[in-house]
């Protein structure tokens, strides 16, 4: 038995989908704990590529229960489209998918508010994915949100929706000069979604609890990454949920003592989508090379990801705020053939050395990275499965990442496919052994 949290250690897009898929083979249940269809978890199986936005990355194993936890915000149209897309590829998600009755629903007006607000902000925009994520979480915290379970109670749903639409229309018209919405139209549309999803909407807190109590192996899957966490990230350039490991408890209904191990995923370099500080960003040819080689374009929005060298300060922070028990380094193969590799070990602020990330985002924005330069390797690491088959320079680089993070590396990913992976130790065993 055991509960393992899988969390992004940078600004998202670290390759959590591939790793959760890999671990799901031995898991009884995979639970998504936050975010929404702003996420794009990519899994490649048997030459087929899958991008999961809301459905947990364990869905390709029929025997693994997949749960969308209460911490997630759900756009039902996206969820249904995702289920239909999977069905077309022969995967029947509905047979082992459970949706929390307490997960909040994304409404069309959430997207409209977000779009208007981002336009209004101009140069100070967050650079969101435009999926209505922030406004949906705003409604949740304002205690006016509509939850998946509410869709099954039409009178309550209609009342809440009418109130929300009236308020939103006033805001859209007066502040942004944008058109409003018709509550009845949304009501009818969402009733159709509810009809399709109703059998999957359950008390997932209880479901997950029973799985843990029965000694099942449970993976709690995070979306985005630590530095996009609303509390622990580079605020305000963050997403609106608790992407760090703490969110795994609030987003599923499990108590902290249930979590046995926390695996942090980090790329062998760094990327970021949207606005916000990024000390090791490379705006030159080297950045463009990483972007091209790593295919660093958003899985959901198609936007270019900003690229830069690995930042050990970011990952050390992720080890701290998530209580990581081990690390997985992904996309090592993207660094193949580089003459030299930059590795940021600290920052300089006004000539003073900093070992920790400053909590002030403006200060982080002007920090200069302090680099070590590591020799690259000419031999390809693509698809390597055994640690001893990695070039010596790659092994040295990884050993240095481990040393700087003060956290052991369990997995190294050397390609997009499941099998293109070096597993030094199965992190699920760390979860198992604790009990
Ligand atoms: P939102 O989550 O759409 O509100 O976007 C807020 C910030 O988080 C923006 O900078 C997005 O680019 C970023 N973001 C949201 N989801 C992801 C993701 O899955 N990967 C990487 N960045 C993301």
Short mmCIF file of N, CA and C and ligand atoms in Angstrom, two decimals, residues 11-13 38-40 114 126-131 133-134 224 228 237-240 272-275 303, ligand 1:
data_model
loop_
_atom_site.label_atom_id
_atom_site.label_comp_id
_atom_site.label_asym_id
_atom_site.label_seq_id
_atom_site.Cartn_x
_atom_site.Cartn_y
_atom_site.Cartn_z
N UNK A 11 8.00 25.26 -13.60
CA UNK A 11 6.81 26.03 -13.97
C UNK A 11 5.85 25.20 -14.83
N UNK A 12 5.73 23.94 -14.52
CA UNK A 12 4.84 23.08 -15.30
C UNK A 12 5.51 22.51 -16.54
N UNK A 13 4.81 21.63 -17.23
CA UNK A 13 5.30 21.00 -18.47
C UNK A 13 6.56 20.17 -18.24
N UNK A 38 -6.41 23.72 -18.27
CA UNK A 38 -5.20 24.48 -18.59
C UNK A 38 -4.01 23.52 -18.69
N UNK A 39 -4.17 22.31 -18.13
CA UNK A 39 -3.10 21.32 -18.16
C UNK A 39 -3.14 20.53 -19.46
N UNK A 40 -2.00 20.00 -19.84
CA UNK A 40 -1.94 19.13 -21.02
C UNK A 40 -0.90 18.06 -20.73
N UNK A 114 -12.16 36.29 -17.85
CA UNK A 114 -10.70 36.15 -17.91
C UNK A 114 -10.13 36.88 -19.12
N UNK A 126 -1.16 38.23 -17.06
CA UNK A 126 -0.51 37.01 -16.53
C UNK A 126 -0.08 36.11 -17.69
N UNK A 127 -0.81 36.21 -18.81
CA UNK A 127 -0.53 35.29 -19.92
C UNK A 127 -1.19 33.95 -19.63
N UNK A 128 -2.46 33.99 -19.20
CA UNK A 128 -3.15 32.74 -18.82
C UNK A 128 -3.47 31.91 -20.06
N UNK A 129 -3.96 30.71 -19.80
CA UNK A 129 -4.30 29.80 -20.91
C UNK A 129 -5.69 30.12 -21.48
N UNK A 130 -6.43 31.01 -20.83
CA UNK A 130 -7.74 31.42 -21.34
C UNK A 130 -8.84 30.38 -21.15
N UNK A 131 -8.66 29.47 -20.22
CA UNK A 131 -9.65 28.40 -20.00
C UNK A 131 -10.64 28.71 -18.89
N UNK A 133 -9.92 29.31 -15.78
CA UNK A 133 -9.48 28.69 -14.52
C UNK A 133 -9.55 29.68 -13.34
N UNK A 134 -8.89 30.84 -13.49
CA UNK A 134 -8.84 31.82 -12.40
C UNK A 134 -10.24 32.23 -11.94
N UNK A 224 0.37 21.61 -13.59
CA UNK A 224 1.25 22.79 -13.52
C UNK A 224 2.48 22.45 -12.65
N UNK A 228 4.17 27.68 -10.04
CA UNK A 228 2.90 28.25 -10.51
C UNK A 228 1.84 28.12 -9.42
N UNK A 237 2.27 35.88 -11.00
CA UNK A 237 2.41 35.14 -12.27
C UNK A 237 2.32 33.64 -12.00
N UNK A 238 1.15 33.24 -11.58
CA UNK A 238 0.91 31.86 -11.16
C UNK A 238 -0.46 31.42 -11.69
N UNK A 239 -0.78 30.16 -11.44
CA UNK A 239 -2.14 29.72 -11.72
C UNK A 239 -2.96 29.94 -10.44
N UNK A 240 -4.23 29.58 -10.45
CA UNK A 240 -5.07 29.94 -9.30
C UNK A 240 -5.34 28.78 -8.35
N UNK A 272 9.15 27.93 -19.22
CA UNK A 272 8.03 28.66 -18.62
C UNK A 272 7.12 29.16 -19.74
N UNK A 273 5.82 29.10 -19.53
CA UNK A 273 4.87 29.67 -20.50
C UNK A 273 4.16 30.83 -19.82
N UNK A 274 3.94 31.89 -20.56
CA UNK A 274 3.26 33.06 -19.99
C UNK A 274 4.26 34.02 -19.37
N UNK A 275 3.72 35.04 -18.70
CA UNK A 275 4.58 36.10 -18.15
C UNK A 275 5.22 35.67 -16.83
N UNK A 303 1.27 27.64 -27.46
CA UNK A 303 2.17 28.79 -27.28
C UNK A 303 3.62 28.34 -27.13
P1 LIG B 1 -4.04 29.82 -15.96
O1 LIG B 1 -3.73 28.59 -15.20
O2 LIG B 1 -4.70 29.57 -17.28
O3 LIG B 1 -4.77 30.82 -15.11
O4 LIG B 1 -2.64 30.53 -16.32
C1 LIG B 1 -1.81 31.11 -15.33
C2 LIG B 1 -0.34 30.91 -15.64
O5 LIG B 1 -0.04 29.52 -15.50
C3 LIG B 1 0.08 31.28 -17.06
O6 LIG B 1 1.40 31.76 -17.03
C4 LIG B 1 0.04 29.95 -17.80
O7 LIG B 1 0.88 29.94 -18.92
C5 LIG B 1 0.52 29.02 -16.73
N1 LIG B 1 0.04 27.66 -16.89
C6 LIG B 1 -1.20 27.20 -16.63
N2 LIG B 1 -1.26 25.88 -16.88
C7 LIG B 1 -0.05 25.51 -17.29
C8 LIG B 1 0.52 24.24 -17.66
O8 LIG B 1 -0.12 23.18 -17.64
N3 LIG B 1 1.83 24.27 -18.01
C9 LIG B 1 2.58 25.39 -17.99
N4 LIG B 1 2.10 26.59 -17.65
C10 LIG B 1 0.79 26.64 -17.29
#
